[in-house]
PDB file of C-alpha atoms in Angstrom:
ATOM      1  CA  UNK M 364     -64.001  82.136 -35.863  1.00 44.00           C
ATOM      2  CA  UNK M 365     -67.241  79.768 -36.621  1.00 43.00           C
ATOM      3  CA  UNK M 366     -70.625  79.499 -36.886  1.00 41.00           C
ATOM      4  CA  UNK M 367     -71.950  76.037 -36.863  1.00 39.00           C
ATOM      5  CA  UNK M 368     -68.864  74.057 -37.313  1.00 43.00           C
ATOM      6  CA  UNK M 369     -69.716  69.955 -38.035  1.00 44.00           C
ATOM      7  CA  UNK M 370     -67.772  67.022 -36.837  1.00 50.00           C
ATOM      8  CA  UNK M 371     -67.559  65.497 -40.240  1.00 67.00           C
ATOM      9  CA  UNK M 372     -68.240  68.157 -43.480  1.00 88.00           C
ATOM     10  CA  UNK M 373     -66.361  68.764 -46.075  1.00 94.00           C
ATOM     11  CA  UNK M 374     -64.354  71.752 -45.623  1.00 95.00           C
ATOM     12  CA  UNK M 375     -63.870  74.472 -48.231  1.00 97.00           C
ATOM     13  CA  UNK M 376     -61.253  76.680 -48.038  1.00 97.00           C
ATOM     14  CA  UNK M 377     -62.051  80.160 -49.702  1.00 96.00           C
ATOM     15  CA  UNK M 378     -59.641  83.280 -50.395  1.00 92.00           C
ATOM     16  CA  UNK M 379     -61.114  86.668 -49.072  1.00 87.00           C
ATOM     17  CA  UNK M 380     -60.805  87.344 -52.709  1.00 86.00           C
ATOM     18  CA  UNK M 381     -64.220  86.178 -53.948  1.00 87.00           C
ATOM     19  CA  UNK M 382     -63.360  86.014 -57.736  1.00 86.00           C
ATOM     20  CA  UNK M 383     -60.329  83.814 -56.673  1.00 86.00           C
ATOM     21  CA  UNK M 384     -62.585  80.669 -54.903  1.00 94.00           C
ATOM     22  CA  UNK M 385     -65.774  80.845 -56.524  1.00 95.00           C
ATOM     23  CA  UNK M 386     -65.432  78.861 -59.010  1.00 95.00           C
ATOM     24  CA  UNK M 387     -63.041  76.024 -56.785  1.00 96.00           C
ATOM     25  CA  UNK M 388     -66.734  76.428 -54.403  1.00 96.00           C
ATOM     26  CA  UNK M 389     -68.977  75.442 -57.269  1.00 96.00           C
ATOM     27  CA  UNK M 390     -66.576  73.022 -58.499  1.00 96.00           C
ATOM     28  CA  UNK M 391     -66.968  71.357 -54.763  1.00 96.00           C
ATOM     29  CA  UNK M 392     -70.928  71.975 -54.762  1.00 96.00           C
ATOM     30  CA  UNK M 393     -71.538  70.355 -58.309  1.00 94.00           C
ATOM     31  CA  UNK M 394     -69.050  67.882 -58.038  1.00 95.00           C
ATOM     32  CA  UNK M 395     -68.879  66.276 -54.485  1.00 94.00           C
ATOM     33  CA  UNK M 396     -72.918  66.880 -54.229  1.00 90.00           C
ATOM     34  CA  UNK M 397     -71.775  67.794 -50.456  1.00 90.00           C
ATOM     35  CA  UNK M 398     -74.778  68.225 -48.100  1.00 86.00           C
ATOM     36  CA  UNK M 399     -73.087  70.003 -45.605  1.00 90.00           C
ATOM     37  CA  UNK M 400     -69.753  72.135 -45.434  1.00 92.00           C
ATOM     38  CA  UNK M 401     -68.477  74.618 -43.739  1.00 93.00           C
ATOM     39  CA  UNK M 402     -66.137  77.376 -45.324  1.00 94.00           C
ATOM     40  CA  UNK M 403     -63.016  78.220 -44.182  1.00 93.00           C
ATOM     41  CA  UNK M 404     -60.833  81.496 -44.659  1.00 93.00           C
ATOM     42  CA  UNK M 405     -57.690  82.397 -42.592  1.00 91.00           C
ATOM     43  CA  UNK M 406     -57.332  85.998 -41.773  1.00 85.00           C
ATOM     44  CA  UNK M 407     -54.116  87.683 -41.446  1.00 81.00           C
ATOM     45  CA  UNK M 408     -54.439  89.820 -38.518  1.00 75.00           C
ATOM     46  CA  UNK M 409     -53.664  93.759 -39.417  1.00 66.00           C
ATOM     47  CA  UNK M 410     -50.802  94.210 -37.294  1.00 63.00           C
ATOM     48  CA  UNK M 411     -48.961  97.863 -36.363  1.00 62.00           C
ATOM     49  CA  UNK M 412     -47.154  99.235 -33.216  1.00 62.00           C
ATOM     50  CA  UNK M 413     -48.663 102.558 -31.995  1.00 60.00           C
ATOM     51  CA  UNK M 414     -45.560 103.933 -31.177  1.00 62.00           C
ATOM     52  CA  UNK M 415     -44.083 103.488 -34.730  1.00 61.00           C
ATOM     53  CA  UNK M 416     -46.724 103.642 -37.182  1.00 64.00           C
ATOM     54  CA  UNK M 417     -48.492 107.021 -35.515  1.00 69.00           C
ATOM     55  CA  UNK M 418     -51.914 105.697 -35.158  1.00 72.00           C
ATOM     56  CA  UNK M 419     -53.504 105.188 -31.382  1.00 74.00           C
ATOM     57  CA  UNK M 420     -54.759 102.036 -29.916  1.00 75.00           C
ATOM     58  CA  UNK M 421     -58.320 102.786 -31.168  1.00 78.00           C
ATOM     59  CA  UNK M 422     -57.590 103.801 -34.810  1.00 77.00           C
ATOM     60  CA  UNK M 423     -55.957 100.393 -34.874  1.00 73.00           C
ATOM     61  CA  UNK M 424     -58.878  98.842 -33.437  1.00 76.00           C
ATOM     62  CA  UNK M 425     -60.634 100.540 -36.033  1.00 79.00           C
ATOM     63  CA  UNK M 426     -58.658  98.978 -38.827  1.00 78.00           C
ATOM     64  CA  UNK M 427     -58.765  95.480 -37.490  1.00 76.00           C
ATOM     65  CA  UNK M 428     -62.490  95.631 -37.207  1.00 79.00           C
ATOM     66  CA  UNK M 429     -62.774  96.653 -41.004  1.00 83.00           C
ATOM     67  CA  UNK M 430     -60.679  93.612 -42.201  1.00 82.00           C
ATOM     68  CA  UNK M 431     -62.379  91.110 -39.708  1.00 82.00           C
ATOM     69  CA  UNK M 432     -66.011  93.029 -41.608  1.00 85.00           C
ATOM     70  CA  UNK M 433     -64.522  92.388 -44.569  1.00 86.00           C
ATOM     71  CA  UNK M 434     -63.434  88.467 -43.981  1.00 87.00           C
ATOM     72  CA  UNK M 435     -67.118  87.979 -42.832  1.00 87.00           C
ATOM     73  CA  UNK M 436     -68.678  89.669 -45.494  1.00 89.00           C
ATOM     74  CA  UNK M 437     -66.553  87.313 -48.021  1.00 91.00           C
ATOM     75  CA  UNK M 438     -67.864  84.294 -46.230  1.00 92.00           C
ATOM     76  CA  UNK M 439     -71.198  85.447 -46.395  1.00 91.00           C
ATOM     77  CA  UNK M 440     -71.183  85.605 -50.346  1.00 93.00           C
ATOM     78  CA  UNK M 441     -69.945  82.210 -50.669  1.00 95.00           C
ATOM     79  CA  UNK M 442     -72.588  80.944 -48.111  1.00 94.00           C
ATOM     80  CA  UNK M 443     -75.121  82.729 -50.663  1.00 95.00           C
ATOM     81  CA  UNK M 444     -73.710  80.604 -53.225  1.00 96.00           C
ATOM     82  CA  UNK M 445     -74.097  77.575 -51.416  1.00 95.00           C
ATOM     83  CA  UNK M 446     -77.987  78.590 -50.665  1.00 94.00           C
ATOM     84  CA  UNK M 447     -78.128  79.324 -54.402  1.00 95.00           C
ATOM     85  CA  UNK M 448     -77.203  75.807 -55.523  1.00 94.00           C
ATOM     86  CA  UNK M 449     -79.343  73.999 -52.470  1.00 94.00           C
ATOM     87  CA  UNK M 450     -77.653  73.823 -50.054  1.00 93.00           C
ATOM     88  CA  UNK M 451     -79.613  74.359 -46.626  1.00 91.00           C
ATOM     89  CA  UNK M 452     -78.345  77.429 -44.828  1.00 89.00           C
ATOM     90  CA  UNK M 453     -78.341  75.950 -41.662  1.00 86.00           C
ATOM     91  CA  UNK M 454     -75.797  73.282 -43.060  1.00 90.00           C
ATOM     92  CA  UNK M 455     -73.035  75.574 -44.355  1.00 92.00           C
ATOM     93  CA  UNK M 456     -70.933  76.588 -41.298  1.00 89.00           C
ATOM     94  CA  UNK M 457     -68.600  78.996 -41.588  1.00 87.00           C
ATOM     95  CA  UNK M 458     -65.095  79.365 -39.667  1.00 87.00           C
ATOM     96  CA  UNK M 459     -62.732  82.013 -40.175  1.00 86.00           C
ATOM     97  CA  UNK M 460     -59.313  81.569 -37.968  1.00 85.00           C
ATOM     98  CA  UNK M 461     -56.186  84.471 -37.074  1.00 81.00           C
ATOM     99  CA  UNK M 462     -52.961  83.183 -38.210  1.00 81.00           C
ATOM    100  CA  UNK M 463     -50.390  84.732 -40.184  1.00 80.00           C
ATOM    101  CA  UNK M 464     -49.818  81.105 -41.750  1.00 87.00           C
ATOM    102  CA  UNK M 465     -52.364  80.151 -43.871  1.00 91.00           C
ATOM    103  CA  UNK M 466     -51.269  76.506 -44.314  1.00 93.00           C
ATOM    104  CA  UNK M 467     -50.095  76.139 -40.985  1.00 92.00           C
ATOM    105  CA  UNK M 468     -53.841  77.198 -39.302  1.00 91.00           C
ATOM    106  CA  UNK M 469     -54.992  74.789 -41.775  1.00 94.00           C
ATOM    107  CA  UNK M 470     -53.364  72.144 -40.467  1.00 93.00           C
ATOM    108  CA  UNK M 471     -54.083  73.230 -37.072  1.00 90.00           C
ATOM    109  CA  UNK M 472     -57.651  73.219 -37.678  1.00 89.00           C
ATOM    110  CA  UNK M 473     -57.349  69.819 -39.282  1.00 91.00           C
ATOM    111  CA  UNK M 474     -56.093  68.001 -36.375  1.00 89.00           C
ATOM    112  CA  UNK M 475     -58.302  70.331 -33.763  1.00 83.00           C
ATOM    113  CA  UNK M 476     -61.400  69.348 -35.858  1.00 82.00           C
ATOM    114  CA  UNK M 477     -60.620  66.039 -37.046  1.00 85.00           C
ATOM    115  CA  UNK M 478     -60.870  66.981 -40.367  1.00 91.00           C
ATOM    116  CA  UNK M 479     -61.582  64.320 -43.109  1.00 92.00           C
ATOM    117  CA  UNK M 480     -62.565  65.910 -46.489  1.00 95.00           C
ATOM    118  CA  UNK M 481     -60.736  69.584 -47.707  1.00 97.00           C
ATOM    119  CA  UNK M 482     -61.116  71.467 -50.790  1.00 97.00           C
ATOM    120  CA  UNK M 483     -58.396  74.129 -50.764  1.00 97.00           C
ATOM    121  CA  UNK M 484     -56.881  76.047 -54.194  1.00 96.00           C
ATOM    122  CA  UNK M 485     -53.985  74.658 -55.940  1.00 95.00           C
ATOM    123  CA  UNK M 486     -52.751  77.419 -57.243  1.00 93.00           C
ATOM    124  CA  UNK M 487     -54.301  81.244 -57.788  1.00 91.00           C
ATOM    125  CA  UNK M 488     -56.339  81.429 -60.847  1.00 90.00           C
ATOM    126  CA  UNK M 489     -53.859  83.335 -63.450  1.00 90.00           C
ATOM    127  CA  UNK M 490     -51.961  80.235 -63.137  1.00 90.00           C
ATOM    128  CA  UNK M 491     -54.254  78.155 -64.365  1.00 92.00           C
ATOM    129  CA  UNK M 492     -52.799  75.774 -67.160  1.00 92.00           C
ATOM    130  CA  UNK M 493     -53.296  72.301 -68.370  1.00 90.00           C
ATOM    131  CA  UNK M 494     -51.257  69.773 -66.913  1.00 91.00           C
ATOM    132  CA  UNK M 495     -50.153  71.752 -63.840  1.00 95.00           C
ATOM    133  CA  UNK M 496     -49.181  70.605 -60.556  1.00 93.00           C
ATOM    134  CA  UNK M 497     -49.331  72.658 -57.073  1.00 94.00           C
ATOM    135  CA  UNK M 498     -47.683  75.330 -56.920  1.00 92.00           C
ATOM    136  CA  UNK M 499     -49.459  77.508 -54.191  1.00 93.00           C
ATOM    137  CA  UNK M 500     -46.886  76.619 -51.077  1.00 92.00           C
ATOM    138  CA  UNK M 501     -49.596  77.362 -48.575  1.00 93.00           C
ATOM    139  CA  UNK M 502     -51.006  74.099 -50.456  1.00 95.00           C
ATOM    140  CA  UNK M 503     -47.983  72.364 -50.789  1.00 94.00           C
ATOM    141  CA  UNK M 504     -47.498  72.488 -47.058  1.00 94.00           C
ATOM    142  CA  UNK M 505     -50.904  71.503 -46.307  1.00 96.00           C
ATOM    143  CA  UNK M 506     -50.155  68.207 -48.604  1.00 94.00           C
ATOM    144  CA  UNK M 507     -47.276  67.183 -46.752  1.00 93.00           C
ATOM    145  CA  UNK M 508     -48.379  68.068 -43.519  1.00 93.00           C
ATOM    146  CA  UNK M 509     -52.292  67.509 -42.896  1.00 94.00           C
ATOM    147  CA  UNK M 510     -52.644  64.095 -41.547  1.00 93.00           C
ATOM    148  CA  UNK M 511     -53.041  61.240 -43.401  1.00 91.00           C
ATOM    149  CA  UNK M 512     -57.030  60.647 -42.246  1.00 91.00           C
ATOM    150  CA  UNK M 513     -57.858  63.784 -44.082  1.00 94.00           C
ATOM    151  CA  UNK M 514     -58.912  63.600 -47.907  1.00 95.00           C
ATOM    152  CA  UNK M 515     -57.750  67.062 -49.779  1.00 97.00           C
ATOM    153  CA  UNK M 516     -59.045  67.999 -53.418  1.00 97.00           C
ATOM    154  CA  UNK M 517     -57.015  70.845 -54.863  1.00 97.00           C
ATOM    155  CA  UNK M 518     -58.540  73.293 -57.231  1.00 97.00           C
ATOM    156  CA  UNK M 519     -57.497  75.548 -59.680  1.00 96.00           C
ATOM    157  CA  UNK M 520     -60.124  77.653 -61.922  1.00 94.00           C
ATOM    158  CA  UNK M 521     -62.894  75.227 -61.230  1.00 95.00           C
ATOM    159  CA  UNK M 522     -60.521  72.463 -62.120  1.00 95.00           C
ATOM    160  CA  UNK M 523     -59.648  69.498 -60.712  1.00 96.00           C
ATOM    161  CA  UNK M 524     -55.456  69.159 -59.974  1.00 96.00           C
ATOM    162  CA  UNK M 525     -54.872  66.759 -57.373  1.00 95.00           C
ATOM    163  CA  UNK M 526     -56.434  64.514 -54.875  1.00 96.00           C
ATOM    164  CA  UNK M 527     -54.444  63.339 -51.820  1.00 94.00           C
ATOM    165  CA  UNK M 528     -56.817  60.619 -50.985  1.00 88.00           C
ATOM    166  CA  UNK M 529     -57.396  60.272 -47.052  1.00 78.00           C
ATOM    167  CA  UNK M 530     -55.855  56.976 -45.298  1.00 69.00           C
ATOM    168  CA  UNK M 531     -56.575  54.790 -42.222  1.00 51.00           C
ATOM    169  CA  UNK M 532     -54.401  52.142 -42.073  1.00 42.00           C
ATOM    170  CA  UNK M 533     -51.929  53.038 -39.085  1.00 40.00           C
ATOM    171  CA  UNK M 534     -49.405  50.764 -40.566  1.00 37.00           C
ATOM    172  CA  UNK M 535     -48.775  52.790 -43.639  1.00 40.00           C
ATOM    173  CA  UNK M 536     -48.736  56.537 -42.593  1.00 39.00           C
ATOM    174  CA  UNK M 537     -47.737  57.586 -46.514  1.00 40.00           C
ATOM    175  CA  UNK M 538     -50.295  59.394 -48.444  1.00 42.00           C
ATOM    176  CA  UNK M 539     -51.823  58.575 -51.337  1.00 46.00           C
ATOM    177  CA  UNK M 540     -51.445  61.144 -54.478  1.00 49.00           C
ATOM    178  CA  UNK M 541     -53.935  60.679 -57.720  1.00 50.00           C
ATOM    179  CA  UNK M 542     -52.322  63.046 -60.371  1.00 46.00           C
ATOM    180  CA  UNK M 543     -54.385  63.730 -63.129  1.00 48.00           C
ATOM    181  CA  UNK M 544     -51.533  64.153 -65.680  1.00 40.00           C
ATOM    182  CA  UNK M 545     -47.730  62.432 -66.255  1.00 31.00           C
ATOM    183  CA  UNK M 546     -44.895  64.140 -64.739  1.00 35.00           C
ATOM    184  CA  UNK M 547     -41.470  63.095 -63.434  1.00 32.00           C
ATOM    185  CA  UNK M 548     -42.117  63.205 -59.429  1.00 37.00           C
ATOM    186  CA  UNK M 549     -40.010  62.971 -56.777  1.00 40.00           C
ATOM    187  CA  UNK M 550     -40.772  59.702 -54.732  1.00 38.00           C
ATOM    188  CA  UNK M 551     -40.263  60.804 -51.492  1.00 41.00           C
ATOM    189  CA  UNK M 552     -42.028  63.966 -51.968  1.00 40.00           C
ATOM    190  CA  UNK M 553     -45.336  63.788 -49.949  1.00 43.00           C
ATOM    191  CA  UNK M 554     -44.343  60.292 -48.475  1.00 44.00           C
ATOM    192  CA  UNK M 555     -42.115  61.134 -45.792  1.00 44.00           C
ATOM    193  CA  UNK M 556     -43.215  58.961 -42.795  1.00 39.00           C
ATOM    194  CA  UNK M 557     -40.861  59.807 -40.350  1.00 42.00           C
ATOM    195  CA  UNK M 558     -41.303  63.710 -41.119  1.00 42.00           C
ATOM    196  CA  UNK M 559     -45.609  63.121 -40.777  1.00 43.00           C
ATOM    197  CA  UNK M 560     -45.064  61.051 -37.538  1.00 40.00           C
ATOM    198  CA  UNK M 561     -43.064  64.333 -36.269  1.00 39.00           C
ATOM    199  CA  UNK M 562     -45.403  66.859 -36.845  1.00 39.00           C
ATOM    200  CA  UNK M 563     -47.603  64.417 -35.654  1.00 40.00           C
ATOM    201  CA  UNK M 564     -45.694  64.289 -32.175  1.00 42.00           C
ATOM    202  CA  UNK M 565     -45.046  67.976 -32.061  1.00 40.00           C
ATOM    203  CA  UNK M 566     -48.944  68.616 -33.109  1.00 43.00           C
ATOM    204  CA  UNK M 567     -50.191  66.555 -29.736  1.00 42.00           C
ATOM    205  CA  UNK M 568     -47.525  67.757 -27.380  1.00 46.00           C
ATOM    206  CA  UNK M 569     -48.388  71.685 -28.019  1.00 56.00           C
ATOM    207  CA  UNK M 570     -51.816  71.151 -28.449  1.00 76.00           C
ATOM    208  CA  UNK M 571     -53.690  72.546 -25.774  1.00 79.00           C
ATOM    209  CA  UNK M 572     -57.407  71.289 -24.029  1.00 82.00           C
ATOM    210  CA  UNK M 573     -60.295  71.740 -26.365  1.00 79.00           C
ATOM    211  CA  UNK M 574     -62.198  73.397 -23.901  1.00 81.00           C
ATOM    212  CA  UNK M 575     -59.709  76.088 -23.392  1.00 86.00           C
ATOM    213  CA  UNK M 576     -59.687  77.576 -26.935  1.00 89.00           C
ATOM    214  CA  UNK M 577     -62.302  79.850 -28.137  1.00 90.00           C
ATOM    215  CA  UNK M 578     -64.626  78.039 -30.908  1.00 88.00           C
ATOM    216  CA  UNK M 579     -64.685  81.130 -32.637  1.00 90.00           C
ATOM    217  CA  UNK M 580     -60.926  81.789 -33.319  1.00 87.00           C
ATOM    218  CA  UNK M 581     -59.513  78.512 -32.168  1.00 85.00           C
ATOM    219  CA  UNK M 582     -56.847  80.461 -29.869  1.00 87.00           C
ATOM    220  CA  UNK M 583     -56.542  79.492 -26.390  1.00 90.00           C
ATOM    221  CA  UNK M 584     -59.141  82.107 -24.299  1.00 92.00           C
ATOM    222  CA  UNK M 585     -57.554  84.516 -22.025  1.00 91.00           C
ATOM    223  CA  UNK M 586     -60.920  86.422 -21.501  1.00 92.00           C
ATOM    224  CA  UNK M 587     -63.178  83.828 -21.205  1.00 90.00           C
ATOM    225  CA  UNK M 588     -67.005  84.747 -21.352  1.00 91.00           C
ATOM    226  CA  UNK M 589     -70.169  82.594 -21.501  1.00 89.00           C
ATOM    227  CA  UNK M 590     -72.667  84.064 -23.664  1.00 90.00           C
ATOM    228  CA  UNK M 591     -76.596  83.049 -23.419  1.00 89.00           C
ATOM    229  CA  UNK M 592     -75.909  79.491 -25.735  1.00 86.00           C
ATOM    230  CA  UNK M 593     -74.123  78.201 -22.591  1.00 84.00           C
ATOM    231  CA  UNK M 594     -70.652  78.708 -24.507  1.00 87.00           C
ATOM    232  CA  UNK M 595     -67.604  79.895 -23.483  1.00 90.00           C
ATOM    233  CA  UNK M 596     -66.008  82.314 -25.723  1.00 92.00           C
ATOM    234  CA  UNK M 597     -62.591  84.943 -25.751  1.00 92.00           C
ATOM    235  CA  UNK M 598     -64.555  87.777 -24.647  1.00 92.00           C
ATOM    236  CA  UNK M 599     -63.083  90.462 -27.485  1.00 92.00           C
ATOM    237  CA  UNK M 600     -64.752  87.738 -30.164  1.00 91.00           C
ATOM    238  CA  UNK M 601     -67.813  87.157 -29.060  1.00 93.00           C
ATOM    239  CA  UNK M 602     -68.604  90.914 -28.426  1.00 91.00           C
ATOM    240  CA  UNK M 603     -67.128  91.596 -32.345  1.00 90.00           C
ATOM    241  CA  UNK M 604     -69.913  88.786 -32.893  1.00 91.00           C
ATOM    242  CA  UNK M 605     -72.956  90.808 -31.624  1.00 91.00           C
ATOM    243  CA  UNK M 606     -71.552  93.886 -32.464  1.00 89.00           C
ATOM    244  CA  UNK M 607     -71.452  93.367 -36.467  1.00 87.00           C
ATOM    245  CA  UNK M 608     -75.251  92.619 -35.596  1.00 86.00           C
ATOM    246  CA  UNK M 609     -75.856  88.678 -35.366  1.00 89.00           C
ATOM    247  CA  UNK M 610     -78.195  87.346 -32.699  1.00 89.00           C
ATOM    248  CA  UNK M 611     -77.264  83.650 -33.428  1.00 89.00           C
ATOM    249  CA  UNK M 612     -74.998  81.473 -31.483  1.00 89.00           C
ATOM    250  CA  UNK M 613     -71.293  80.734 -33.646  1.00 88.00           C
ATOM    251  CA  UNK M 614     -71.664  77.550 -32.079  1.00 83.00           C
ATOM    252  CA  UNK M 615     -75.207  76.161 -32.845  1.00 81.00           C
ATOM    253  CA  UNK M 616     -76.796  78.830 -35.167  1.00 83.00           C
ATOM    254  CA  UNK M 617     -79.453  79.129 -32.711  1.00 86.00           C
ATOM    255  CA  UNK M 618     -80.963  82.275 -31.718  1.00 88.00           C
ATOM    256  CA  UNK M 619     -79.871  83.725 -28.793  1.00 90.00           C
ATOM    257  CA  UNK M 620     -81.935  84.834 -25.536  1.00 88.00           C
ATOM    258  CA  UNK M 621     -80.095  87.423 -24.731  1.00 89.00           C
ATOM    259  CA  UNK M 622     -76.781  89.733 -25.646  1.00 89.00           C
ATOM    260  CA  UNK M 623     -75.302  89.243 -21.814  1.00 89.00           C
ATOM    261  CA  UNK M 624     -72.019  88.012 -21.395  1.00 89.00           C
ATOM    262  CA  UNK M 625     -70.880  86.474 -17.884  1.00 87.00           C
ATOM    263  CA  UNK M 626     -67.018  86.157 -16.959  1.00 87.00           C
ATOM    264  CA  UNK M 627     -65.958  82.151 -16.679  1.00 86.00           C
ATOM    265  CA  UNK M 628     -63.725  82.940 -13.689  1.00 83.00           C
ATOM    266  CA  UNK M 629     -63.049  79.114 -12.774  1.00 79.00           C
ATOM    267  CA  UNK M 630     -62.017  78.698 -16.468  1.00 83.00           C
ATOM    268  CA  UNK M 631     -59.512  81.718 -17.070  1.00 87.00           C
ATOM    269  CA  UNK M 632     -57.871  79.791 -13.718  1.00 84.00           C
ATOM    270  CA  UNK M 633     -57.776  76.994 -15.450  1.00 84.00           C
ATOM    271  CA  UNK M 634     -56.225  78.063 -18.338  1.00 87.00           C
ATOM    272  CA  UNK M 635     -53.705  80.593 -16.420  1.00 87.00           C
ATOM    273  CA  UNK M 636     -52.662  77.424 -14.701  1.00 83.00           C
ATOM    274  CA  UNK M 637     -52.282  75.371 -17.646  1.00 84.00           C
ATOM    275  CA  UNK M 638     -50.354  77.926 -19.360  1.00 87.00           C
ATOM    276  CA  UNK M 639     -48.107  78.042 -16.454  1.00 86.00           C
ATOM    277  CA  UNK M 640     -47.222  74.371 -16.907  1.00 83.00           C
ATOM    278  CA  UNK M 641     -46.427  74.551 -20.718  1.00 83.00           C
ATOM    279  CA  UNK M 642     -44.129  77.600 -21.316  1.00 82.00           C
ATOM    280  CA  UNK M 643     -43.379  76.488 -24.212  1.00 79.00           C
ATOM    281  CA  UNK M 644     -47.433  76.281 -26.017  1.00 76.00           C
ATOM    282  CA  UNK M 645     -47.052  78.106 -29.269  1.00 64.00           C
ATOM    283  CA  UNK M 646     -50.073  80.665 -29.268  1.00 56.00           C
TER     284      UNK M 646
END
């Protein structure tokens, strides 16, 4: 889910925990100098069956709307802190994306956005020591498996750990590791080039249209809806949106005319056909 997303920002990802990434956001704000960034948190959707947990369809609604209230709420203390340090509002974006894989949606997001500069945590803050490595695998997976254009910063406690430093040259797909202590290391750890040009492959192939996923969740639509910025949107995420009270556009940040929402029949074909032709998309 987003609200002014940028092409090229530096991307922060935060915990829903706010004691747990404040300090990795200030570390990014007072050491990068960024100008403009846009937060990212990946919410685990509540999930329960109504016919074995005893709750009805709209008590479960219920619940999901609290933790989505709660995700957004997160974000918008972190924005604060952003404001607090300089930052111009209307240059922190903020995305917040459904998965029940954090390091896999970050990955996802990485190639749909063409990510090229991530600060993500290391490691969660009790494990803080000097000399540490990664051990977070959410991070660890991210490091082997975010592609090679993308420059990642991991944090621990306000700390610098490691920087994967983002690459270009086509002819050398391995990434580039600065540790900032001595440590045995496995050499092919991080530097597998057939394994990057895989995911690589399998990342393109299930990758569907840009202009069939929702900008807010990044999930293909199924209920598409244009709202009054001229965007398309998954109908259920738009109207959470407006409903939790903003009258900005996710997309742009601009105000919007109106709360009217008009069904993009031509584009739910579109997508019904496409989905059709690629039984195998991972959604």
């Amino acid at each position: 889910m987003g609200e002014t997303l940028y092409s090229n920002v530096t991307y922060v990802a935060v915990n829903q925990d706010f004691r747990e990434s404040k300090l990795n956001l200030l570390w990014t704000l007072k050491t990068l100098r960024v100008k403009k960034l846009c937060l990212l948190q990946v919410h685990i959707p509540f999930s329960l069956n109504p016919s074995s947990c005893g709750l009805d369809e709209s008590e479960i609604n219920a619940i999901q709307d609290s933790e989505l209230k709660t995700s957004y709420d997160s974000l918008y203390k972190y924005r604060d802190i952003c404001t607090n340090e300089g930052v111009n509002e209307k240059d922190v974006g903020i995305s917040l994306v459904s998965g029940y894989g954090v390091g896999e949606e970050i990955v996802k997001l990485i190639n749909q956005n063409n990510i090229k500069k991530l600060v993500m945590g290391a490691a969660a803050n009790p494990h803080y020591s000097r000399g540490m490595s990664i051990t977070s695998r959410k991070a660890e997976y991210v490091s082997q498996h975010a592609p090679t254009r993308c420059k990642i910063w991991f944090i621990c406690k306000g700390k610098l750990i490691k920087t994967r430093e983002g690459s270009f040259d086509l002819g050398n797909p391995s990434d580039s590791f600065t540790e900032l202590h001595t440590s045995t290391q496995n050499p092919n750890k991080g530097n597998d080039p057939d394994k990057d040009h895989s995911v690589s492959n399998e990342s393109e192939a299930d990758c569907a249209p840009e202009d069939y996923l929702c900008p807010i969740s990044k999930d293909i639509m199924r209920d598409p809806h244009v709202a009054a910025d001229g965007f398309t949107y998954e109908a259920k995420n738009i109207r959470y949106w407006l409903n939790i009270g903003n009258d900005t556009s996710p997309n742009t940040g601009a105000r919007l005319a109106h709360r009217d929402l008009t069904p993009n029949y031509t584009l739910r074909s579109l997508i019904k056909d496409w989905l059709q032709h690629h039984p195998n998309y991972k959604h």
